[in-house]
Amino acid sequence: MKKQNLILAISQPKCGELIRDIRQNLGLTQEEFAAAIGVTFSTVNRWENGRAKPSRLAGKNIELQLLELGDGGKKLLAKYSN
C-alpha cells in the first residue's frame, strides 16, 4: 500500500464503513480500537456513524491497523476505494 492517507481519500459514509470493517476484522470493540489508534471511543463512534472523518494522524494510525490485516486489509481498501 502507498504511504499516503488512503483512508482520508475515501468519502463519507464509505470512510466510516471502512473503519467499522477494519475494527470488526481485527475483533476489537470501539473502545479497544480507539485505544489502539490513540483516540477516544466517542471519536470512533462519530467516524463509524458518518458524523466526522479522521484527522491525518488518526488516518495514518488506522492505516497501520489496516496493514495488520494483510491481504484482508488490501481487499477491504479495494472494496471502499472506487
CSV table of N, CA, C and O in Angstrom, one decimal:
chain,number,residue,atom,x,y,z
A,1,MET,N,0.8,-1.2,0.0
A,1,MET,CA,0.0,0.0,0.0
A,1,MET,C,0.9,1.2,0.0
A,1,MET,O,2.0,1.2,0.6
A,2,LYS,N,0.4,2.3,-0.6
A,2,LYS,CA,1.1,3.5,-0.7
A,2,LYS,C,1.2,4.2,0.7
A,2,LYS,O,0.4,4.0,1.5
A,3,LYS,N,2.2,5.1,0.8
A,3,LYS,CA,2.4,5.8,2.1
A,3,LYS,C,1.7,7.2,2.1
A,3,LYS,O,2.2,8.2,2.5
A,4,GLN,N,0.4,7.2,1.7
A,4,GLN,CA,-0.4,8.4,1.8
A,4,GLN,C,-1.6,8.1,2.6
A,4,GLN,O,-1.9,6.9,2.9
A,5,ASN,N,-2.4,9.1,2.9
A,5,ASN,CA,-3.6,8.9,3.7
A,5,ASN,C,-4.7,8.3,2.8
A,5,ASN,O,-5.6,9.1,2.4
A,6,LEU,N,-4.6,7.0,2.6
A,6,LEU,CA,-5.6,6.4,1.8
A,6,LEU,C,-7.0,6.4,2.4
A,6,LEU,O,-8.0,6.5,1.7
A,7,ILE,N,-7.0,6.3,3.7
A,7,ILE,CA,-8.3,6.4,4.5
A,7,ILE,C,-9.0,7.7,4.2
A,7,ILE,O,-10.2,7.7,4.0
A,8,LEU,N,-8.3,8.8,4.3
A,8,LEU,CA,-8.9,10.1,4.2
A,8,LEU,C,-9.3,10.4,2.7
A,8,LEU,O,-10.2,11.3,2.5
A,9,ALA,N,-8.8,9.7,1.8
A,9,ALA,CA,-9.2,9.9,0.4
A,9,ALA,C,-10.6,9.3,0.1
A,9,ALA,O,-11.2,9.6,-0.9
A,10,ILE,N,-11.1,8.5,1.0
A,10,ILE,CA,-12.4,7.9,0.8
A,10,ILE,C,-13.5,8.8,1.4
A,10,ILE,O,-13.4,9.3,2.5
A,11,SER,N,-14.5,9.0,0.6
A,11,SER,CA,-15.6,9.9,1.1
A,11,SER,C,-16.5,9.2,2.1
A,11,SER,O,-16.6,8.0,2.2
A,12,GLN,N,-17.2,10.1,2.9
A,12,GLN,CA,-18.2,9.6,3.8
A,12,GLN,C,-19.4,9.2,3.0
A,12,GLN,O,-19.6,9.8,2.0
A,13,PRO,N,-20.2,8.3,3.3
A,13,PRO,CA,-20.1,7.4,4.5
A,13,PRO,C,-19.2,6.2,4.4
A,13,PRO,O,-19.0,5.5,5.3
A,14,LYS,N,-18.6,6.0,3.2
A,14,LYS,CA,-17.7,4.9,3.0
A,14,LYS,C,-16.6,4.8,3.9
A,14,LYS,O,-16.2,3.7,4.4
A,15,CYS,N,-16.0,6.0,4.3
A,15,CYS,CA,-14.9,6.0,5.2
A,15,CYS,C,-15.3,5.4,6.6
A,15,CYS,O,-14.6,4.6,7.1
A,16,GLY,N,-16.4,5.8,7.1
A,16,GLY,CA,-16.9,5.2,8.3
A,16,GLY,C,-17.2,3.7,8.3
A,16,GLY,O,-16.9,3.0,9.2
A,17,GLU,N,-17.7,3.3,7.1
A,17,GLU,CA,-18.0,1.9,6.9
A,17,GLU,C,-16.7,1.1,6.9
A,17,GLU,O,-16.6,0.0,7.4
A,18,LEU,N,-15.7,1.7,6.2
A,18,LEU,CA,-14.4,1.0,6.2
A,18,LEU,C,-13.7,0.9,7.6
A,18,LEU,O,-13.2,-0.2,7.9
A,19,ILE,N,-13.8,2.0,8.3
A,19,ILE,CA,-13.3,1.9,9.7
A,19,ILE,C,-14.0,0.9,10.5
A,19,ILE,O,-13.3,0.1,11.2
A,20,ARG,N,-15.3,0.8,10.4
A,20,ARG,CA,-16.0,-0.3,11.1
A,20,ARG,C,-15.6,-1.7,10.7
A,20,ARG,O,-15.4,-2.5,11.5
A,21,ASP,N,-15.4,-1.9,9.4
A,21,ASP,CA,-15.0,-3.2,8.9
A,21,ASP,C,-13.6,-3.5,9.4
A,21,ASP,O,-13.3,-4.7,9.7
A,22,ILE,N,-12.7,-2.5,9.4
A,22,ILE,CA,-11.3,-2.8,9.9
A,22,ILE,C,-11.4,-3.2,11.3
A,22,ILE,O,-10.8,-4.2,11.7
A,23,ARG,N,-12.1,-2.4,12.1
A,23,ARG,CA,-12.2,-2.7,13.6
A,23,ARG,C,-12.8,-4.1,13.8
A,23,ARG,O,-12.3,-4.9,14.6
A,24,GLN,N,-13.9,-4.4,13.1
A,24,GLN,CA,-14.5,-5.7,13.3
A,24,GLN,C,-13.6,-6.9,12.8
A,24,GLN,O,-13.6,-7.9,13.4
A,25,ASN,N,-12.9,-6.7,11.7
A,25,ASN,CA,-12.0,-7.7,11.3
A,25,ASN,C,-10.8,-7.9,12.2
A,25,ASN,O,-10.3,-9.0,12.3
A,26,LEU,N,-10.5,-6.9,13.0
A,26,LEU,CA,-9.5,-7.1,14.0
A,26,LEU,C,-10.0,-7.6,15.3
A,26,LEU,O,-9.3,-8.0,16.2
A,27,GLY,N,-11.3,-7.8,15.3
A,27,GLY,CA,-12.0,-8.3,16.5
A,27,GLY,C,-12.0,-7.4,17.7
A,27,GLY,O,-11.9,-7.8,18.9
A,28,LEU,N,-12.0,-6.1,17.4
A,28,LEU,CA,-12.0,-5.1,18.5
A,28,LEU,C,-13.3,-4.4,18.7
A,28,LEU,O,-14.0,-4.1,17.7
A,29,THR,N,-13.6,-4.0,19.9
A,29,THR,CA,-14.7,-3.1,20.2
A,29,THR,C,-14.3,-1.7,19.8
A,29,THR,O,-13.1,-1.4,19.6
A,30,GLN,N,-15.3,-0.8,19.8
A,30,GLN,CA,-14.9,0.6,19.5
A,30,GLN,C,-13.9,1.2,20.5
A,30,GLN,O,-13.0,1.9,20.2
A,31,GLU,N,-14.1,0.8,21.8
A,31,GLU,CA,-13.2,1.2,22.9
A,31,GLU,C,-11.8,0.7,22.6
A,31,GLU,O,-10.8,1.5,22.8
A,32,GLU,N,-11.7,-0.6,22.3
A,32,GLU,CA,-10.3,-1.2,22.1
A,32,GLU,C,-9.7,-0.6,20.8
A,32,GLU,O,-8.5,-0.3,20.8
A,33,PHE,N,-10.4,-0.4,19.8
A,33,PHE,CA,-9.9,0.2,18.6
A,33,PHE,C,-9.4,1.7,18.8
A,33,PHE,O,-8.4,2.1,18.4
A,34,ALA,N,-10.2,2.4,19.6
A,34,ALA,CA,-9.9,3.8,19.9
A,34,ALA,C,-8.5,3.8,20.7
A,34,ALA,O,-7.7,4.6,20.4
A,35,ALA,N,-8.4,2.9,21.6
A,35,ALA,CA,-7.1,2.8,22.4
A,35,ALA,C,-5.9,2.5,21.5
A,35,ALA,O,-4.8,3.0,21.7
A,36,ALA,N,-6.2,1.6,20.5
A,36,ALA,CA,-5.1,1.1,19.7
A,36,ALA,C,-4.6,2.3,18.8
A,36,ALA,O,-3.4,2.3,18.4
A,37,ILE,N,-5.5,3.2,18.4
A,37,ILE,CA,-5.0,4.3,17.5
A,37,ILE,C,-4.9,5.6,18.2
A,37,ILE,O,-4.6,6.6,17.5
A,38,GLY,N,-5.1,5.7,19.5
A,38,GLY,CA,-4.9,6.9,20.2
A,38,GLY,C,-6.0,7.9,20.2
A,38,GLY,O,-5.7,9.1,20.2
A,39,VAL,N,-7.2,7.5,20.1
A,39,VAL,CA,-8.4,8.5,20.1
A,39,VAL,C,-9.4,8.0,21.2
A,39,VAL,O,-9.2,6.9,21.8
A,40,THR,N,-10.4,8.7,21.3
A,40,THR,CA,-11.5,8.3,22.3
A,40,THR,C,-12.5,7.4,21.6
A,40,THR,O,-12.7,7.4,20.4
A,41,PHE,N,-13.3,6.7,22.4
A,41,PHE,CA,-14.4,5.9,21.9
A,41,PHE,C,-15.4,6.8,21.2
A,41,PHE,O,-15.8,6.4,20.1
A,42,SER,N,-15.7,7.9,21.7
A,42,SER,CA,-16.7,8.8,21.0
A,42,SER,C,-16.2,9.2,19.6
A,42,SER,O,-17.0,9.4,18.7
A,43,THR,N,-14.9,9.4,19.5
A,43,THR,CA,-14.4,9.7,18.1
A,43,THR,C,-14.6,8.6,17.1
A,43,THR,O,-15.1,8.8,16.0
A,44,VAL,N,-14.3,7.4,17.5
A,44,VAL,CA,-14.5,6.2,16.7
A,44,VAL,C,-16.0,6.1,16.3
A,44,VAL,O,-16.4,5.9,15.2
A,45,ASN,N,-16.8,6.3,17.3
A,45,ASN,CA,-18.3,6.3,17.1
A,45,ASN,C,-18.7,7.3,16.1
A,45,ASN,O,-19.5,7.0,15.2
A,46,ARG,N,-18.2,8.5,16.2
A,46,ARG,CA,-18.6,9.5,15.2
A,46,ARG,C,-18.1,9.2,13.8
A,46,ARG,O,-18.9,9.4,12.8
A,47,TRP,N,-16.9,8.6,13.7
A,47,TRP,CA,-16.5,8.2,12.4
A,47,TRP,C,-17.4,7.1,11.8
A,47,TRP,O,-17.8,7.2,10.6
A,48,GLU,N,-17.7,6.1,12.6
A,48,GLU,CA,-18.4,5.0,12.1
A,48,GLU,C,-19.9,5.4,11.7
A,48,GLU,O,-20.5,4.7,10.9
A,49,ASN,N,-20.4,6.4,12.4
A,49,ASN,CA,-21.7,6.8,12.1
A,49,ASN,C,-21.8,8.0,11.1
A,49,ASN,O,-22.8,8.6,10.9
A,50,GLY,N,-20.6,8.3,10.5
A,50,GLY,CA,-20.6,9.2,9.4
A,50,GLY,C,-20.7,10.7,9.8
A,50,GLY,O,-21.0,11.6,9.0
A,51,ARG,N,-20.5,11.0,11.1
A,51,ARG,CA,-20.6,12.4,11.5
A,51,ARG,C,-19.2,13.1,11.5
A,51,ARG,O,-19.2,14.3,11.7
A,52,ALA,N,-18.1,12.4,11.3
A,52,ALA,CA,-16.8,13.0,11.2
A,52,ALA,C,-15.9,12.1,10.4
A,52,ALA,O,-16.1,10.9,10.3
A,53,LYS,N,-14.8,12.7,10.0
A,53,LYS,CA,-13.7,11.9,9.3
A,53,LYS,C,-12.4,12.0,10.2
A,53,LYS,O,-12.3,13.0,10.9
A,54,PRO,N,-11.6,11.0,10.1
A,54,PRO,CA,-10.3,11.1,10.9
A,54,PRO,C,-9.4,12.2,10.5
A,54,PRO,O,-9.4,12.7,9.4
A,55,SER,N,-8.6,12.7,11.5
A,55,SER,CA,-7.5,13.6,11.2
A,55,SER,C,-6.4,12.9,10.4
A,55,SER,O,-6.5,11.7,10.3
A,56,ARG,N,-5.5,13.6,10.0
A,56,ARG,CA,-4.4,13.0,9.2
A,56,ARG,C,-3.6,12.0,10.1
A,56,ARG,O,-3.3,10.9,9.7
A,57,LEU,N,-3.3,12.3,11.4
A,57,LEU,CA,-2.6,11.4,12.2
A,57,LEU,C,-3.5,10.2,12.5
A,57,LEU,O,-2.9,9.1,12.4
A,58,ALA,N,-4.7,10.4,12.8
A,58,ALA,CA,-5.6,9.2,13.0
A,58,ALA,C,-5.7,8.4,11.8
A,58,ALA,O,-5.7,7.1,11.9
A,59,GLY,N,-5.8,9.0,10.6
A,59,GLY,CA,-5.8,8.3,9.3
A,59,GLY,C,-4.6,7.4,9.2
A,59,GLY,O,-4.7,6.2,8.7
A,60,LYS,N,-3.4,7.9,9.5
A,60,LYS,CA,-2.2,7.1,9.5
A,60,LYS,C,-2.3,5.9,10.4
A,60,LYS,O,-1.9,4.8,10.1
A,61,ASN,N,-2.8,6.1,11.6
A,61,ASN,CA,-2.9,5.1,12.6
A,61,ASN,C,-3.9,4.0,12.2
A,61,ASN,O,-3.7,2.8,12.4
A,62,ILE,N,-5.0,4.4,11.5
A,62,ILE,CA,-5.9,3.5,11.0
A,62,ILE,C,-5.3,2.6,9.9
A,62,ILE,O,-5.5,1.4,9.8
A,63,GLU,N,-4.5,3.3,9.1
A,63,GLU,CA,-3.8,2.5,8.0
A,63,GLU,C,-2.9,1.5,8.6
A,63,GLU,O,-2.8,0.4,8.0
A,64,LEU,N,-2.2,1.8,9.7
A,64,LEU,CA,-1.4,0.8,10.3
A,64,LEU,C,-2.2,-0.4,10.8
A,64,LEU,O,-1.8,-1.6,10.6
A,65,GLN,N,-3.4,-0.2,11.3
A,65,GLN,CA,-4.3,-1.3,11.7
A,65,GLN,C,-4.7,-2.1,10.4
A,65,GLN,O,-4.8,-3.3,10.5
A,66,LEU,N,-5.0,-1.4,9.4
A,66,LEU,CA,-5.4,-2.0,8.1
A,66,LEU,C,-4.2,-2.9,7.6
A,66,LEU,O,-4.5,-4.0,7.1
A,67,LEU,N,-3.0,-2.5,7.7
A,67,LEU,CA,-1.9,-3.3,7.3
A,67,LEU,C,-1.8,-4.6,8.1
A,67,LEU,O,-1.3,-5.6,7.6
A,68,GLU,N,-2.2,-4.5,9.4
A,68,GLU,CA,-2.2,-5.7,10.2
A,68,GLU,C,-3.1,-6.8,9.7
A,68,GLU,O,-2.9,-8.0,10.0
A,69,LEU,N,-4.1,-6.4,8.9
A,69,LEU,CA,-5.0,-7.4,8.3
A,69,LEU,C,-4.4,-8.1,7.1
A,69,LEU,O,-5.0,-9.0,6.5
A,70,GLY,N,-3.2,-7.6,6.6
A,70,GLY,CA,-2.6,-8.3,5.4
A,70,GLY,C,-3.4,-8.2,4.2
A,70,GLY,O,-4.0,-7.1,3.8
A,71,ASP,N,-3.6,-9.3,3.5
A,71,ASP,CA,-4.4,-9.4,2.3
A,71,ASP,C,-5.8,-9.0,2.5
A,71,ASP,O,-6.5,-8.4,1.7
A,72,GLY,N,-6.4,-9.3,3.7
A,72,GLY,CA,-7.7,-8.9,4.0
A,72,GLY,C,-7.9,-7.4,4.1
A,72,GLY,O,-8.9,-6.9,3.7
A,73,GLY,N,-6.8,-6.7,4.6
A,73,GLY,CA,-6.8,-5.3,4.6
A,73,GLY,C,-6.8,-4.7,3.2
A,73,GLY,O,-7.5,-3.7,2.9
A,74,LYS,N,-6.0,-5.3,2.3
A,74,LYS,CA,-6.0,-4.8,0.9
A,74,LYS,C,-7.3,-5.0,0.2
A,74,LYS,O,-7.8,-4.1,-0.5
A,75,LYS,N,-8.0,-6.1,0.5
A,75,LYS,CA,-9.3,-6.3,-0.1
A,75,LYS,C,-10.3,-5.3,0.5
A,75,LYS,O,-11.2,-4.8,-0.3
A,76,LEU,N,-10.3,-5.0,1.8
A,76,LEU,CA,-11.2,-4.0,2.3
A,76,LEU,C,-10.9,-2.7,1.7
A,76,LEU,O,-11.9,-2.0,1.3
A,77,LEU,N,-9.7,-2.3,1.5
A,77,LEU,CA,-9.4,-1.0,0.9
A,77,LEU,C,-9.9,-0.9,-0.5
A,77,LEU,O,-10.5,0.1,-0.9
A,78,ALA,N,-9.7,-2.0,-1.2
A,78,ALA,CA,-10.2,-2.1,-2.6
A,78,ALA,C,-11.7,-2.0,-2.7
A,78,ALA,O,-12.2,-1.3,-3.6
A,79,LYS,N,-12.4,-2.6,-1.7
A,79,LYS,CA,-13.8,-2.5,-1.7
A,79,LYS,C,-14.4,-1.1,-1.5
A,79,LYS,O,-15.4,-0.8,-2.1
A,80,TYR,N,-13.7,-0.3,-0.8
A,80,TYR,CA,-14.2,1.1,-0.5
A,80,TYR,C,-13.5,2.1,-1.3
A,80,TYR,O,-13.9,3.3,-1.3
A,81,SER,N,-12.5,1.8,-2.1
A,81,SER,CA,-11.8,2.8,-2.9
A,81,SER,C,-12.2,2.6,-4.3
A,81,SER,O,-11.7,1.8,-5.1
A,82,ASN,N,-13.2,3.4,-4.7
A,82,ASN,CA,-13.6,3.4,-6.1
A,82,ASN,C,-14.1,4.7,-6.7
A,82,ASN,O,-14.1,5.7,-6.3
